[in-house]
N, CA, C and O atoms as a Tripos MOL2 file, in Angstrom:
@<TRIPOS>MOLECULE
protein
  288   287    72     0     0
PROTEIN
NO_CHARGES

@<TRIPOS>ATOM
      1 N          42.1910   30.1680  -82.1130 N.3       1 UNK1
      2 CA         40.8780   30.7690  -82.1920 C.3       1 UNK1
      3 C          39.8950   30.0040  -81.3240 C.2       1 UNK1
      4 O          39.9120   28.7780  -81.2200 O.2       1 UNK1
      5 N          38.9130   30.9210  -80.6190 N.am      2 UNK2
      6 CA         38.1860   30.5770  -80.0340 C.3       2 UNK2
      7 C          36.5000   30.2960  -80.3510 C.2       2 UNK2
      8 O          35.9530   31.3590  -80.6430 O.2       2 UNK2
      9 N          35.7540   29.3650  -80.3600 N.am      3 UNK3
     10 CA         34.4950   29.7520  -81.0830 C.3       3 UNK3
     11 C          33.4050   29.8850  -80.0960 C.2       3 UNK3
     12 O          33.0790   29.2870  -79.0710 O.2       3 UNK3
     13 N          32.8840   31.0550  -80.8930 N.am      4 UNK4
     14 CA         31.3030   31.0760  -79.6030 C.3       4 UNK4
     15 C          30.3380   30.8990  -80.2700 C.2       4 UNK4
     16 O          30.3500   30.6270  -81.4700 O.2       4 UNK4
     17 N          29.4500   31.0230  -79.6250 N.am      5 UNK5
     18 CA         27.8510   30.6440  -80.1110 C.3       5 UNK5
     19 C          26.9550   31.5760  -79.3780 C.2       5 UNK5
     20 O          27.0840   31.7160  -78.1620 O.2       5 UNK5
     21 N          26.1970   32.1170  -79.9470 N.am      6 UNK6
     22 CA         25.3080   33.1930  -78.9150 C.3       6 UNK6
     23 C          23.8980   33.2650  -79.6800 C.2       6 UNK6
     24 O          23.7220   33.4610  -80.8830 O.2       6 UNK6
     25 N          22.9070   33.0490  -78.6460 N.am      7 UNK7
     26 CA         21.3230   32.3990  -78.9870 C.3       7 UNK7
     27 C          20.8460   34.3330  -78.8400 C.2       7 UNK7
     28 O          21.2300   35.2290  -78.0900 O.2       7 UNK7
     29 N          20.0060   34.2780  -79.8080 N.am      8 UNK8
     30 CA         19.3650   35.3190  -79.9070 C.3       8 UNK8
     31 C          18.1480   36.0890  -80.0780 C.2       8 UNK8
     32 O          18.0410   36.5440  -81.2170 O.2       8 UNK8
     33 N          17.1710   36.3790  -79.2610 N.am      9 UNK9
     34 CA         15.9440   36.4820  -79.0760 C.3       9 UNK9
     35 C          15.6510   37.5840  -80.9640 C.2       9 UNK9
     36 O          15.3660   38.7630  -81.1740 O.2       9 UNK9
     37 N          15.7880   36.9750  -81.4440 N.am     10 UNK10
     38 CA         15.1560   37.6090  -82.8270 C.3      10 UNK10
     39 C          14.0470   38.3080  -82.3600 C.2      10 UNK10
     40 O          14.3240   39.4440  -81.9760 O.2      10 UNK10
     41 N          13.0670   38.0360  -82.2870 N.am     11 UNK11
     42 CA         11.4810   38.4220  -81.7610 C.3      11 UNK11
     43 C          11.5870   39.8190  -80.9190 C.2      11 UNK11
     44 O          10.6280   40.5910  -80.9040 O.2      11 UNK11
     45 N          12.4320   40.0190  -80.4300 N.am     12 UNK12
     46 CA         12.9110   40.8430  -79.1140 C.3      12 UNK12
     47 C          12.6530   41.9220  -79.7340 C.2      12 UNK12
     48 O          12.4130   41.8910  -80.9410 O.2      12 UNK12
     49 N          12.6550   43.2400  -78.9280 N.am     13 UNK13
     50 CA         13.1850   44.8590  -79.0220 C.3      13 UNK13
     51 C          11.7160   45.3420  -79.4280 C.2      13 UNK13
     52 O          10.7170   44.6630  -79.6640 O.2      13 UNK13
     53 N          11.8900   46.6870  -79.4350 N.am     14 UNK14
     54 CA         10.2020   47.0030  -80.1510 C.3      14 UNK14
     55 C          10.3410   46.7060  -81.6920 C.2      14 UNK14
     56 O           9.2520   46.7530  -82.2640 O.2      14 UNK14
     57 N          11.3910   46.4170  -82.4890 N.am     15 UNK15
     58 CA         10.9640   46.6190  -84.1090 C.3      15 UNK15
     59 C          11.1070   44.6620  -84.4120 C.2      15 UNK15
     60 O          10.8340   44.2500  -85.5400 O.2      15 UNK15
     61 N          11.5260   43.6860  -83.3410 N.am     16 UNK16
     62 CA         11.7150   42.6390  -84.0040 C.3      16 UNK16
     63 C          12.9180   42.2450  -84.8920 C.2      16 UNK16
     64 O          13.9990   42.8290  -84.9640 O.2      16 UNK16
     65 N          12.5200   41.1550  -85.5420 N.am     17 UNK17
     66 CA         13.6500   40.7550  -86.5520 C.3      17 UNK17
     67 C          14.0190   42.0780  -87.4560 C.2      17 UNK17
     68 O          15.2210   42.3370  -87.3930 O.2      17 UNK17
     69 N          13.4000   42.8070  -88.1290 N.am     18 UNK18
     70 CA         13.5190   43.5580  -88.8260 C.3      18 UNK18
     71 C          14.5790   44.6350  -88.6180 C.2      18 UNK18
     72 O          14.9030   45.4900  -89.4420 O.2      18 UNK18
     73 N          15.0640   44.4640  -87.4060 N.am     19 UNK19
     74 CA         15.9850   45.4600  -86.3950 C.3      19 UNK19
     75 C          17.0350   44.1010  -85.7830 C.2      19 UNK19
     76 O          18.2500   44.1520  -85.9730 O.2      19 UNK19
     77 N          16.6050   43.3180  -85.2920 N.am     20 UNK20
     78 CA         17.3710   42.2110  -84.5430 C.3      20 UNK20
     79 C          18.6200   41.2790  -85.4270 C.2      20 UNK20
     80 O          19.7540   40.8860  -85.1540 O.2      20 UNK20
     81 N          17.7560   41.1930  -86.5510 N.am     21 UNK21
     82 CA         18.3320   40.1950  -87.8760 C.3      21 UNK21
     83 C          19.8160   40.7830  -88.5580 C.2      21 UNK21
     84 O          20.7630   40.0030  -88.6530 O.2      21 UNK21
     85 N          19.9260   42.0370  -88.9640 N.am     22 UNK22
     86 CA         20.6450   42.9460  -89.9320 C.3      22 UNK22
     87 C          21.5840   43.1240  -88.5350 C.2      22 UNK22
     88 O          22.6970   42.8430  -88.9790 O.2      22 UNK22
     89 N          21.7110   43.3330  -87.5560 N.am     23 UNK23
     90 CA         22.1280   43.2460  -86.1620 C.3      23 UNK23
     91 C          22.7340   42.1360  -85.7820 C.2      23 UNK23
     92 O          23.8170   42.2750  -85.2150 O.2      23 UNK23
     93 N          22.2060   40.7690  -85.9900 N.am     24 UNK24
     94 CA         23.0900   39.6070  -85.7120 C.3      24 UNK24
     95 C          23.9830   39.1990  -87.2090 C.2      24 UNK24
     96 O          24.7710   38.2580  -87.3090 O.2      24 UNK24
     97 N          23.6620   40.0540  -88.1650 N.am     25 UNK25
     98 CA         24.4190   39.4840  -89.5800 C.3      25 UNK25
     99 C          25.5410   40.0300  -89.2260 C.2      25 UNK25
    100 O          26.5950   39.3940  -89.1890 O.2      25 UNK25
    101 N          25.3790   41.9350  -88.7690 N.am     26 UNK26
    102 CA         26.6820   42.6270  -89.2040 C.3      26 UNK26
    103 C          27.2650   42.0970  -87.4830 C.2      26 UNK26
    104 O          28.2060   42.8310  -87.1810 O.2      26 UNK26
    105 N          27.1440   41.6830  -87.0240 N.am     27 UNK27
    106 CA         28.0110   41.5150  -85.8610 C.3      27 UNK27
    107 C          28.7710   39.9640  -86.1590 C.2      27 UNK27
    108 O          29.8210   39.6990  -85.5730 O.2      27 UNK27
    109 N          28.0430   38.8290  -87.2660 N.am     28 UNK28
    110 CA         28.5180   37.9350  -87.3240 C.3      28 UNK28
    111 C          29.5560   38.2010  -88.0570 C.2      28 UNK28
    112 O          30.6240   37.6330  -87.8310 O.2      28 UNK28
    113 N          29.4280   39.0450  -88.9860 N.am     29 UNK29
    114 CA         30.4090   39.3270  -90.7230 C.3      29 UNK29
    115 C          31.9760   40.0420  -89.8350 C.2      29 UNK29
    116 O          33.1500   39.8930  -90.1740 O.2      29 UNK29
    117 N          31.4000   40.8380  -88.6110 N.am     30 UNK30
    118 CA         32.6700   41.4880  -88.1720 C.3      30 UNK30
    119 C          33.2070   40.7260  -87.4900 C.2      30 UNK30
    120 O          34.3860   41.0270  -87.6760 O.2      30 UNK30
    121 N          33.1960   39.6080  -86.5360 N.am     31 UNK31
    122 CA         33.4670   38.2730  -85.7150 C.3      31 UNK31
    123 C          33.8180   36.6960  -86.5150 C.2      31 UNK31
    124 O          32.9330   35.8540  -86.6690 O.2      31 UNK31
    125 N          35.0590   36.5180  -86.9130 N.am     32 UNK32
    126 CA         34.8050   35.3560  -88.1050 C.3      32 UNK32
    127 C          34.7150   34.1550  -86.8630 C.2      32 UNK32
    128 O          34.5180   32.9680  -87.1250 O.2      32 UNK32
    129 N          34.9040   34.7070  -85.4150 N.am     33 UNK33
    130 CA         34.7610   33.6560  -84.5350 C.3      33 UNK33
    131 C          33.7100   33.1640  -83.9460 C.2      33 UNK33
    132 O          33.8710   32.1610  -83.2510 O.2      33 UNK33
    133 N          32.2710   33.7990  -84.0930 N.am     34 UNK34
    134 CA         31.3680   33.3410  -83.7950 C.3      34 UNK34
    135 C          30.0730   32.9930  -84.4400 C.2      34 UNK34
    136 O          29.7680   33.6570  -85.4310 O.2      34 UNK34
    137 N          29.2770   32.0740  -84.0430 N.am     35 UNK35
    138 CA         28.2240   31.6930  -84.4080 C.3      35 UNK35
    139 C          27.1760   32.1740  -83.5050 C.2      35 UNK35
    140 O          27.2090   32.3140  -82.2830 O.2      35 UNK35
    141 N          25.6620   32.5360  -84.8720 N.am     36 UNK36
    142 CA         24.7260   33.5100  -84.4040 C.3      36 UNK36
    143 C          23.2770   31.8740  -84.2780 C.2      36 UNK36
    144 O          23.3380   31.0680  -85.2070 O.2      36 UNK36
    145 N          22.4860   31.6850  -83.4670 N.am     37 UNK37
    146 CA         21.2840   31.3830  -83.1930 C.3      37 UNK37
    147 C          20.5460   32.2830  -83.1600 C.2      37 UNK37
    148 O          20.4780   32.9500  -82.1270 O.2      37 UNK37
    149 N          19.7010   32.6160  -84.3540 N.am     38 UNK38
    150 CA         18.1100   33.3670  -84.0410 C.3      38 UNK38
    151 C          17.5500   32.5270  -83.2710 C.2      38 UNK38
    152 O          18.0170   31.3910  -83.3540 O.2      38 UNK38
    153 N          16.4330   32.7250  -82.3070 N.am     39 UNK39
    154 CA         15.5450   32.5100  -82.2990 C.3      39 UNK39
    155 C          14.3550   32.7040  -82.0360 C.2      39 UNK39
    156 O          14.4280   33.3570  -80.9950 O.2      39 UNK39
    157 N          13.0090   32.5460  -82.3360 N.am     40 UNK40
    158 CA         12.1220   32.9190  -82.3560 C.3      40 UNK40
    159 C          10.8750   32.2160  -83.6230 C.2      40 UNK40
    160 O          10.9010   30.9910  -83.7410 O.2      40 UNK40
    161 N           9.9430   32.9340  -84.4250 N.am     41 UNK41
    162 CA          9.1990   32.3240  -85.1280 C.3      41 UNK41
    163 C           9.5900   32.1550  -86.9250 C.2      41 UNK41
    164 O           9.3940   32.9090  -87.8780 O.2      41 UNK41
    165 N          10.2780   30.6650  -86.7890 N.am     42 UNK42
    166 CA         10.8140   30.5510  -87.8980 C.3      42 UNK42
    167 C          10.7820   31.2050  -89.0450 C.2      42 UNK42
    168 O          11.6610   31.7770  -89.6910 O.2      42 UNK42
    169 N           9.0600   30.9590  -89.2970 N.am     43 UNK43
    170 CA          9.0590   31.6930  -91.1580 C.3      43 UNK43
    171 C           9.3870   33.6090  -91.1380 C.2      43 UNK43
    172 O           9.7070   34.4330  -91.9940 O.2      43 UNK43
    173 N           9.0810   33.6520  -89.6180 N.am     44 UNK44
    174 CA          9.2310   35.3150  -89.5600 C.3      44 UNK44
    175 C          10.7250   35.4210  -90.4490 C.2      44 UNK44
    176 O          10.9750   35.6500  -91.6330 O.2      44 UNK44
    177 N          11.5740   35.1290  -89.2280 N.am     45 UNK45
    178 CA         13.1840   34.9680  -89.1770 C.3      45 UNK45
    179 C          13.8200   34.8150  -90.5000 C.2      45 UNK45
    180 O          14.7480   35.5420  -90.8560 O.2      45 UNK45
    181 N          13.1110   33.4650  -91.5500 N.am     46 UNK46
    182 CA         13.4200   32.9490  -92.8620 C.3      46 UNK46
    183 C          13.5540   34.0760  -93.7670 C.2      46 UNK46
    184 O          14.5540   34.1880  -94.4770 O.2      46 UNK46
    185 N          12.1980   35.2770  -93.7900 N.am     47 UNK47
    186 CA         11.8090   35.6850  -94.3980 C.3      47 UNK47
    187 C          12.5030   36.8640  -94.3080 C.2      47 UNK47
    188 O          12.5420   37.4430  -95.3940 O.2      47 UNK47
    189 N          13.2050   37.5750  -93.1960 N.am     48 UNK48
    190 CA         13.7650   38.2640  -92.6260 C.3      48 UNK48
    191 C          15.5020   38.0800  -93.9520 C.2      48 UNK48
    192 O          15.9730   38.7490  -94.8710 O.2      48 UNK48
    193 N          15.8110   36.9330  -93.3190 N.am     49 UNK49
    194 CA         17.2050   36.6620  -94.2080 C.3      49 UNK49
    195 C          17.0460   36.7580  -95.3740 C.2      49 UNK49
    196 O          17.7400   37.5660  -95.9920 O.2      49 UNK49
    197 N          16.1220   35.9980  -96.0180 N.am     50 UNK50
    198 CA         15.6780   36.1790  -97.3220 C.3      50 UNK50
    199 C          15.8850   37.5960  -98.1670 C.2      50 UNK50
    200 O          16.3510   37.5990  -99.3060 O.2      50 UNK50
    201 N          15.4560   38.8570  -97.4260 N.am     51 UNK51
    202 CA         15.8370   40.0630  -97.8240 C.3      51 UNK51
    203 C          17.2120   40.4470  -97.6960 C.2      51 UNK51
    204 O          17.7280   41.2490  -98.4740 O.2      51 UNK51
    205 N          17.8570   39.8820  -96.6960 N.am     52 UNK52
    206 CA         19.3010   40.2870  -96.5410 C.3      52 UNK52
    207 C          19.9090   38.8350  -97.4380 C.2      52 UNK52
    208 O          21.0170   38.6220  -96.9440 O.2      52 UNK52
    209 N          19.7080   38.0630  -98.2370 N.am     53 UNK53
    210 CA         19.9180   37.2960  -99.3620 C.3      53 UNK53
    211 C          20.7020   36.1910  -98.3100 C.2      53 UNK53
    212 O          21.5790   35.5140  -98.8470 O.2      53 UNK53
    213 N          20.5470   36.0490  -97.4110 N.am     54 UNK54
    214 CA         21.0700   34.8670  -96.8100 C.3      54 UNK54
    215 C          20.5340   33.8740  -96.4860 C.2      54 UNK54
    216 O          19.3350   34.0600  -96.2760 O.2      54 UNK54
    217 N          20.9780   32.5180  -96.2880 N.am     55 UNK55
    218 CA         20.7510   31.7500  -95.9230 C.3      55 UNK55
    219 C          21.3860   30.8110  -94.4010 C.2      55 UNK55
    220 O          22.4780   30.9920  -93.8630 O.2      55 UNK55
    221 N          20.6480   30.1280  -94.1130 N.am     56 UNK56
    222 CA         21.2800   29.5920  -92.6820 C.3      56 UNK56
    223 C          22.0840   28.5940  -92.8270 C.2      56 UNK56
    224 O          21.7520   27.4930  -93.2670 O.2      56 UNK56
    225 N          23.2740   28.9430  -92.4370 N.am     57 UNK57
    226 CA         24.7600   28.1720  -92.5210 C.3      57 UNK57
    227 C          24.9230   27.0430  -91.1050 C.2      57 UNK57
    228 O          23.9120   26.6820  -90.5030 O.2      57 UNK57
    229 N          25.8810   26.7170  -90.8220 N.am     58 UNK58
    230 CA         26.9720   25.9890  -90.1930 C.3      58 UNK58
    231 C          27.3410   27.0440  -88.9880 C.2      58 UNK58
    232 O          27.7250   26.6310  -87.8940 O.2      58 UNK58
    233 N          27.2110   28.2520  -89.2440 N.am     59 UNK59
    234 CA         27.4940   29.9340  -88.5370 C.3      59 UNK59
    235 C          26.2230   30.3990  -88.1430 C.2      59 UNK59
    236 O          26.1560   30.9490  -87.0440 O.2      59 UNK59
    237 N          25.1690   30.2840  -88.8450 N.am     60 UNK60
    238 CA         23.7430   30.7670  -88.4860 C.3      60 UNK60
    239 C          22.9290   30.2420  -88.9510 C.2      60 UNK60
    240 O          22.7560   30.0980  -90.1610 O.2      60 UNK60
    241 N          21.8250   29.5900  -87.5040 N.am     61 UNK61
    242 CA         21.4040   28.5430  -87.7350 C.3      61 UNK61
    243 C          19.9400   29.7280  -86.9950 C.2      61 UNK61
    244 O          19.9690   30.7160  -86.2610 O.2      61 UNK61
    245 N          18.8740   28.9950  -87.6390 N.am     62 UNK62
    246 CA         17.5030   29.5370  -86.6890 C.3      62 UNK62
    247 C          16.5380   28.4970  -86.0950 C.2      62 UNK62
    248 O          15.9020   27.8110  -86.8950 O.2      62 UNK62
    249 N          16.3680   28.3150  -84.8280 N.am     63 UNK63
    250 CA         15.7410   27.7290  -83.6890 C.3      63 UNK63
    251 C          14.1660   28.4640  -83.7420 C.2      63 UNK63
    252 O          13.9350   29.6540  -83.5290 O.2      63 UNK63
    253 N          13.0720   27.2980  -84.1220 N.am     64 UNK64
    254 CA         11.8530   28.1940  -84.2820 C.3      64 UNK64
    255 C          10.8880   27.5970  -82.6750 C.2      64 UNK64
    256 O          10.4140   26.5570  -82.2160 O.2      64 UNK64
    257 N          11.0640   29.3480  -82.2430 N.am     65 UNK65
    258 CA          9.7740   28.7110  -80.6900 C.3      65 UNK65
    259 C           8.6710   28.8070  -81.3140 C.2      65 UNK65
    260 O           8.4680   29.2690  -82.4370 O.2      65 UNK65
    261 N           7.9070   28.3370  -80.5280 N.am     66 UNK66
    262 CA          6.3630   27.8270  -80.9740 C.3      66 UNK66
    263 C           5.3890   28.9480  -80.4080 C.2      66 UNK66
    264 O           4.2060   28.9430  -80.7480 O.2      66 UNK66
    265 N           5.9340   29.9830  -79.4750 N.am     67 UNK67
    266 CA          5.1530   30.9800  -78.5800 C.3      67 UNK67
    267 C           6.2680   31.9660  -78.9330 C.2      67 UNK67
    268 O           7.4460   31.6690  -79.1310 O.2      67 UNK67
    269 N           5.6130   33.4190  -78.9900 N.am     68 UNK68
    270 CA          6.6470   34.3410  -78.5520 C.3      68 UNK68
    271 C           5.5020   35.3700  -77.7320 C.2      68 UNK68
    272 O           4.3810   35.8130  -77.9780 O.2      68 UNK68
    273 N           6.3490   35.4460  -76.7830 N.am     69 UNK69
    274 CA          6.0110   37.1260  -75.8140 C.3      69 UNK69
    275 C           5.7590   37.8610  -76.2240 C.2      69 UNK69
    276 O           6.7460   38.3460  -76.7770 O.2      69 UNK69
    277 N           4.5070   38.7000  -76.4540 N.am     70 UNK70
    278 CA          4.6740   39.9820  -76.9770 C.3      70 UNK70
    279 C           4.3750   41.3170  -75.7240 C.2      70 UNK70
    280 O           4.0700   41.1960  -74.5370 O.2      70 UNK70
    281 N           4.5570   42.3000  -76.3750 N.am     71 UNK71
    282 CA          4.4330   43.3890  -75.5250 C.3      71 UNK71
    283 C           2.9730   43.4630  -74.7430 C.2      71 UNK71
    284 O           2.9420   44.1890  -73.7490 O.2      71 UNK71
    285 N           1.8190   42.7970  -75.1030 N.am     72 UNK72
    286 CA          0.6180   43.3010  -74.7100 C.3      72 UNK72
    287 C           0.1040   42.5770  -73.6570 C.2      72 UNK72
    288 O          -0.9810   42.8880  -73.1650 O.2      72 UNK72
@<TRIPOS>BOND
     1     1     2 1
     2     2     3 1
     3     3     4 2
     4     3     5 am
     5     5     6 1
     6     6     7 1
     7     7     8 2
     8     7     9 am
     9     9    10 1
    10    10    11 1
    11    11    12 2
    12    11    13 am
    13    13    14 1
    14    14    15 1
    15    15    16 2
    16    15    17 am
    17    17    18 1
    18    18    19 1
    19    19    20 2
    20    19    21 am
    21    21    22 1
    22    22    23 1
    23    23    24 2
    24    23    25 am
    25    25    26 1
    26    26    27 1
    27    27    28 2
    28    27    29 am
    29    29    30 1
    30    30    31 1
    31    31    32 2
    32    31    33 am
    33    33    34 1
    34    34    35 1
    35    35    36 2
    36    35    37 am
    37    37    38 1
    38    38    39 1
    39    39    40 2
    40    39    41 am
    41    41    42 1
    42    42    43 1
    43    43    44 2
    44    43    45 am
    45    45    46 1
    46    46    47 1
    47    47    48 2
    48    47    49 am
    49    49    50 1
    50    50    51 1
    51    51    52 2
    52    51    53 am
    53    53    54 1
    54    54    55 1
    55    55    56 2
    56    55    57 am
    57    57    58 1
    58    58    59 1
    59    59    60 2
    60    59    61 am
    61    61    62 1
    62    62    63 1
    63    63    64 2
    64    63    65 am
    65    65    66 1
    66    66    67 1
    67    67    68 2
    68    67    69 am
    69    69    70 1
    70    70    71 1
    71    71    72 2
    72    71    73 am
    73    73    74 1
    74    74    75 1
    75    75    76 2
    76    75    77 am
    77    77    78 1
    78    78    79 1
    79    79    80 2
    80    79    81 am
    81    81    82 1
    82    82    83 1
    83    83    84 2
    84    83    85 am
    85    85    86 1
    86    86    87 1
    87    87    88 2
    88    87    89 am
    89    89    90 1
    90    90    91 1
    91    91    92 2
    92    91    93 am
    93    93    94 1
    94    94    95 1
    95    95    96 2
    96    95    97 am
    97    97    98 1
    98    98    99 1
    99    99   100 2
   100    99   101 am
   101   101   102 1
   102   102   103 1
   103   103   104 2
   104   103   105 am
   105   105   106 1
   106   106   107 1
   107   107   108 2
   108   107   109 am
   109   109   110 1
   110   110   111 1
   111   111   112 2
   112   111   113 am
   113   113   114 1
   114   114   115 1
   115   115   116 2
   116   115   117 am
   117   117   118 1
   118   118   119 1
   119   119   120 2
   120   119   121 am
   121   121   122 1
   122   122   123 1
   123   123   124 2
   124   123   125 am
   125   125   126 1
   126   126   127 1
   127   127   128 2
   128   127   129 am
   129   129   130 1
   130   130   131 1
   131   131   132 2
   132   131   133 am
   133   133   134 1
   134   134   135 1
   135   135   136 2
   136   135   137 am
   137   137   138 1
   138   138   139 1
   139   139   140 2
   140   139   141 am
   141   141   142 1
   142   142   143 1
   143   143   144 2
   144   143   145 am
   145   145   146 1
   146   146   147 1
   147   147   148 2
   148   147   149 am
   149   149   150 1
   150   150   151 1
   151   151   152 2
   152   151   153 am
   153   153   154 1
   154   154   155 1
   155   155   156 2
   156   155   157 am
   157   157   158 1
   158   158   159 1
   159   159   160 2
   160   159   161 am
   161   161   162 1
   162   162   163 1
   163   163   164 2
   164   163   165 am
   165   165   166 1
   166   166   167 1
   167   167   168 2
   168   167   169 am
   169   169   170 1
   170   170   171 1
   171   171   172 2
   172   171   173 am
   173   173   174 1
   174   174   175 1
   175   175   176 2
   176   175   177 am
   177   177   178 1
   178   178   179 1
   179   179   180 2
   180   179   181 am
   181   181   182 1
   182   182   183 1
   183   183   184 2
   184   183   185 am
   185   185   186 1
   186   186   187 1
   187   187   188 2
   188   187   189 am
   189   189   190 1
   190   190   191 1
   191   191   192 2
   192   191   193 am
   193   193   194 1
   194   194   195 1
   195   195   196 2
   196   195   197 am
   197   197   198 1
   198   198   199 1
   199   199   200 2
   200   199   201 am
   201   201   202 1
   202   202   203 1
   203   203   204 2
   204   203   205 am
   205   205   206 1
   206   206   207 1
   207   207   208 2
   208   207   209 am
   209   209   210 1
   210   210   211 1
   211   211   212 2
   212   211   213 am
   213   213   214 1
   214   214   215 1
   215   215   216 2
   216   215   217 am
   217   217   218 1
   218   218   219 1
   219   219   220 2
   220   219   221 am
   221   221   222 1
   222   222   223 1
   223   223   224 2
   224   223   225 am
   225   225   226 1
   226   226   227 1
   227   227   228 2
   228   227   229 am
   229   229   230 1
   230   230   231 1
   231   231   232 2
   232   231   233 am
   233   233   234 1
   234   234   235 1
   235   235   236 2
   236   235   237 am
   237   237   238 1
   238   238   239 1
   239   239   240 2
   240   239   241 am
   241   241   242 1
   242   242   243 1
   243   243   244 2
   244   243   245 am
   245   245   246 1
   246   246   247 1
   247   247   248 2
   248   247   249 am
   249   249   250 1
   250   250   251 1
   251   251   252 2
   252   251   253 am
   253   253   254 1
   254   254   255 1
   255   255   256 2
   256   255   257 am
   257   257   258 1
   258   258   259 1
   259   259   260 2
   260   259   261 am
   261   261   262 1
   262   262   263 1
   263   263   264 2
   264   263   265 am
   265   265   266 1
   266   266   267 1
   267   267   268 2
   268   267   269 am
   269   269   270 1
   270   270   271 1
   271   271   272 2
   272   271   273 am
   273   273   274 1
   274   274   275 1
   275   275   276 2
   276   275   277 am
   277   277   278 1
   278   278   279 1
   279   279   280 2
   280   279   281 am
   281   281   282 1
   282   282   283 1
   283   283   284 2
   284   283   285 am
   285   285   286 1
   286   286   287 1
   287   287   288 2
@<TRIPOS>SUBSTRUCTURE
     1 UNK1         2 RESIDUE 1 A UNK
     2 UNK2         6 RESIDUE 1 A UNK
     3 UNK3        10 RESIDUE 1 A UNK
     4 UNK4        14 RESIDUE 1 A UNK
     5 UNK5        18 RESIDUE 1 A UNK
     6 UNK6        22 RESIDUE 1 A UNK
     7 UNK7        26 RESIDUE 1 A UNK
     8 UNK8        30 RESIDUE 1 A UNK
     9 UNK9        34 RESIDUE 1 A UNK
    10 UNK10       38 RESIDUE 1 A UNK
    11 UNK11       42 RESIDUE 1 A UNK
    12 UNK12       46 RESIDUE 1 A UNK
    13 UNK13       50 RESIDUE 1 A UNK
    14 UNK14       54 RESIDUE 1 A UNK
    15 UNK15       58 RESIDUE 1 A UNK
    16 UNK16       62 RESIDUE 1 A UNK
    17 UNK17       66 RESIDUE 1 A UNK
    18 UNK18       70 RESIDUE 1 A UNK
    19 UNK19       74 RESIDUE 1 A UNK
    20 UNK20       78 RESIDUE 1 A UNK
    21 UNK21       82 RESIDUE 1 A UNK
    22 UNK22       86 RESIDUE 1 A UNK
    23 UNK23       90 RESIDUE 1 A UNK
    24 UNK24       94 RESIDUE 1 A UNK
    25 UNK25       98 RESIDUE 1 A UNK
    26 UNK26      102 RESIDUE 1 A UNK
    27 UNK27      106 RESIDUE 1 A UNK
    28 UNK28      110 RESIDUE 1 A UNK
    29 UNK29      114 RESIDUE 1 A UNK
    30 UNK30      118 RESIDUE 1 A UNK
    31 UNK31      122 RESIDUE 1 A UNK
    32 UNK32      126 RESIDUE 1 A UNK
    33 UNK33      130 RESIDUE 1 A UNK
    34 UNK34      134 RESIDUE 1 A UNK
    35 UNK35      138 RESIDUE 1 A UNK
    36 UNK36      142 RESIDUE 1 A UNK
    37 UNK37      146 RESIDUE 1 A UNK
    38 UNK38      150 RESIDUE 1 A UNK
    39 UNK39      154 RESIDUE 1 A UNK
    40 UNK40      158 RESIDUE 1 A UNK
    41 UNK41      162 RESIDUE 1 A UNK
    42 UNK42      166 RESIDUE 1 A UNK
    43 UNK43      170 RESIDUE 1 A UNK
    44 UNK44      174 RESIDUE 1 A UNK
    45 UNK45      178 RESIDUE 1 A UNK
    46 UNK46      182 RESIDUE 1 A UNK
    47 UNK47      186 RESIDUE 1 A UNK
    48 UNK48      190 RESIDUE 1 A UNK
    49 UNK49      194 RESIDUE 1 A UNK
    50 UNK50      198 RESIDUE 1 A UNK
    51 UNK51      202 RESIDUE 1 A UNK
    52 UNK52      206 RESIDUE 1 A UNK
    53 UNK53      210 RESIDUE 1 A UNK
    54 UNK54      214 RESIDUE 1 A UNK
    55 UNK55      218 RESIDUE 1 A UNK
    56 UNK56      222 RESIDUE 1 A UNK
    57 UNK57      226 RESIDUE 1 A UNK
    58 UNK58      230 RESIDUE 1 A UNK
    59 UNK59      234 RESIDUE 1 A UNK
    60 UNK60      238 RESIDUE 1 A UNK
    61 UNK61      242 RESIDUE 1 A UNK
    62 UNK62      246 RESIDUE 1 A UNK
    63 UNK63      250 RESIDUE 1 A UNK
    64 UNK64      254 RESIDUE 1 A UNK
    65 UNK65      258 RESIDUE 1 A UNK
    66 UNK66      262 RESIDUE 1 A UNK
    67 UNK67      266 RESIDUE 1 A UNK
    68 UNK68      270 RESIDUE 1 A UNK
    69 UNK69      274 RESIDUE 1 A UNK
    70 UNK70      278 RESIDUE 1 A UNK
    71 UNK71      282 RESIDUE 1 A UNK
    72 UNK72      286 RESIDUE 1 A UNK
């Protein structure tokens, strides 16, 4: 087995974590080989998992930037 790691603009897309998050879970749950990096604005992200009852593992870890891009 091979392991990856793949960093992930949480913040991204027009809907955000709210769309991005449930997206890096079910792609992690179907992949037992890789590891997910959110990143973006921590408590967003926290709060995000929190509804999907998870917590950040060894497998998914969240990286909080201090700026995010927005559309405007």
């Amino acid at each position: 087995m091979r392991e990856i790691t793949i960093a992930i603009d949480a913040m991204g897309g027009d809907h955000g974590p709210h769309v991005t998050v449930p997206a890096a879970l079910a792609y992690m749950n179907n992949d037992p080989d890789v590891n997910i990096v959110l990143v973006g604005l921590k408590d967003v992200i926290e709060a995000e998992l929190q509804r999907h009852k998870v917590k950040p593992s060894s497998r998914l870890r969240v990286h909080h930037a201090s700026e995010v891009v927005t559309m405007g």
